[in-house]
Amino acid sequence: MTPADAEALRLRALQAVKGVCDPEIPVLTIADLGVLRDVAIRDGRVEVTITPTYSGCPAMNMIQFEIEMALDRAGIGGGQVRTVLSPAWTTDWMTEDGRRKLREYGVSPPKPGGGRRELFGVEEVECPHCGSANTRVLSEFGSTSCKALWRCEDCREPFDYFKCH
Amino acid sequence: MATTSIQVNETPLVLYLLRRADDALILGHRLSEWIGLGPILEEEMALGNIGLDLIGQARSLYAYAAEAEAAGNDEDTFAYLRDAPQYRNLLLAEQPNGDFGQTMVRQLFYSAFADPYWRAMTASGDATLAAVAAKSEKESAYHLRHSSEWVIRLGDGTQESHARVQEAVDVLWPYTGEMFECDAAERTLADGRTVIDPAPLRDAWDGTIGAVLSRATLTLPQNGWMQSGGRTGRHSEHLGHLLSTMQHVQRTYPGAAW
Ligand SMILES: [Zn+2]
């Protein structure tokens, strides 16, 4: 395989896998989320590197499966998916486009640079429906590991907040 | 059908990994026992989520233990085919759920340790451990905050909730000393900068627990005699009962898969 062939294959693989969606937040692709870390050619074969959002994220097996399917649909055989833990995934890797899509989906996106939280801190989260900052947490743990359940005190709508990690 | 338990060659690294993985698995399993019994839907989900985080941490650690031991064991055989005396978890992790308050106190005691512990472990000279630590410390920060808020709410709540959560603090207190132990095997790894000595984390833990209990109007117990033994496989009777449920399918139908 010439370097040009390898690069063409890599781009074709990247095109195929970057559209794979998170099964639990189907408006986000793995590229939006920052879960897709790399697509490379190793010994003539495609190697896709992903990193889990949470240690126990049950979506990771599904995502790996979807990547393999996407490569197969693109006619790319023998591809491999590699999961790496380091560097640890952070919500800062979520793209601007991903944040916008989340908001439109009704989920308040994580703040960039949100980082870790104080033990007794108060967090300001904007309502994805009306934009109000007059909101409060209902539960730190929502419908999936990555979300918390909040409510807007102005429009009274409950909403999910994608937690900072 | 054979249901024989596995034998594990516990080098210092393998032993260390099993200890930390067992803490996470056993505590995670305890939290899973709340499924269907949570006091409110939001808490049911919270307990399930925290349990999932812990079981995820356990899987990463068992996978590394399997690689380090290189004897054909894997995360499933470590979890399903060891008997209670082969488990290396903290006694705190296996203590029964009790009421919701007791579950929150147990979580607070553990998370107030796990949070600074994994943060310090991100500096491990072992790249795999540093990576596991980086994920675990973020998760532990949420677990700590969640359990702190509940202990404060229950302690500073009604007479009944205050009395119950104070009793939970008193009952679980003797199991907290074990977290800070560092035996010869772990000392070897600490000297090589693979792991950290947990003893110096005592001040941070005391500070967190003191702040939470004070806000909760709860009384900090005296530091008296502490229970110990989980790290060497001397467990309370509770672990055997937990394992009999957790391992039931693999022991009855060896090798069964989904
Ligand atoms: Zn609103």
Coordinates of N, CA and C in Angstrom, one line a residue, chain A residues 3 6 25 33 39 47 52 60 64 90 99 101 112 116 122 130 132 136 141 155 163:
Chain A
P3 N 1.8 5.3 0.5 CA 1.3 6.3 1.5 C 0.0 7.0 1.0
A6 N -2.9 4.6 1.5 CA -3.2 4.5 3.0 C -4.0 5.7 3.4
I25 N -27.8 9.1 23.3 CA -28.1 10.5 22.9 C -27.9 10.6 21.4
L33 N -19.0 14.0 20.4 CA -18.8 13.8 21.8 C -17.3 13.8 22.2
V39 N -8.4 7.8 13.9 CA -8.5 6.8 12.8 C -7.2 6.7 12.1
E47 N -7.5 1.2 12.0 CA -7.6 1.1 13.5 C -8.3 2.3 14.0
P52 N -13.8 5.7 26.5 CA -15.1 5.7 27.1 C -15.4 7.0 27.9
M60 N -20.6 1.7 25.4 CA -19.4 1.5 24.7 C -19.4 0.3 23.8
Q64 N -18.8 0.4 19.8 CA -17.8 -0.5 19.1 C -18.5 -1.3 17.9
T90 N -13.0 14.0 28.6 CA -13.6 15.1 29.3 C -14.6 15.8 28.4
R99 N -22.5 20.8 21.2 CA -23.2 21.5 22.2 C -24.5 22.1 21.7
K101 N -26.3 21.0 19.1 CA -27.2 20.0 18.9 C -27.9 19.5 20.2
P112 N -17.8 24.5 28.9 CA -16.4 24.2 28.7 C -15.6 24.6 29.9
R116 N -13.8 19.9 37.8 CA -14.4 19.2 38.9 C -15.2 20.2 39.8
V122 N -22.4 25.7 44.3 CA -23.6 25.9 43.6 C -23.3 26.1 42.1
C130 N -35.9 27.8 27.6 CA -36.1 29.3 27.6 C -34.9 30.1 27.9
S132 N -33.3 30.5 30.7 CA -33.3 31.1 32.0 C -32.1 30.4 32.8
R136 N -32.9 24.7 39.1 CA -32.3 23.9 40.2 C -32.2 22.4 39.9
F141 N -28.2 12.5 39.4 CA -28.0 11.3 38.5 C -29.3 11.2 37.7
C155 N -39.8 28.5 33.3 CA -40.8 27.9 32.4 C -41.3 26.6 33.0
K163 N -23.6 16.4 32.4 CA -22.6 16.8 33.5 C -21.2 17.1 33.0

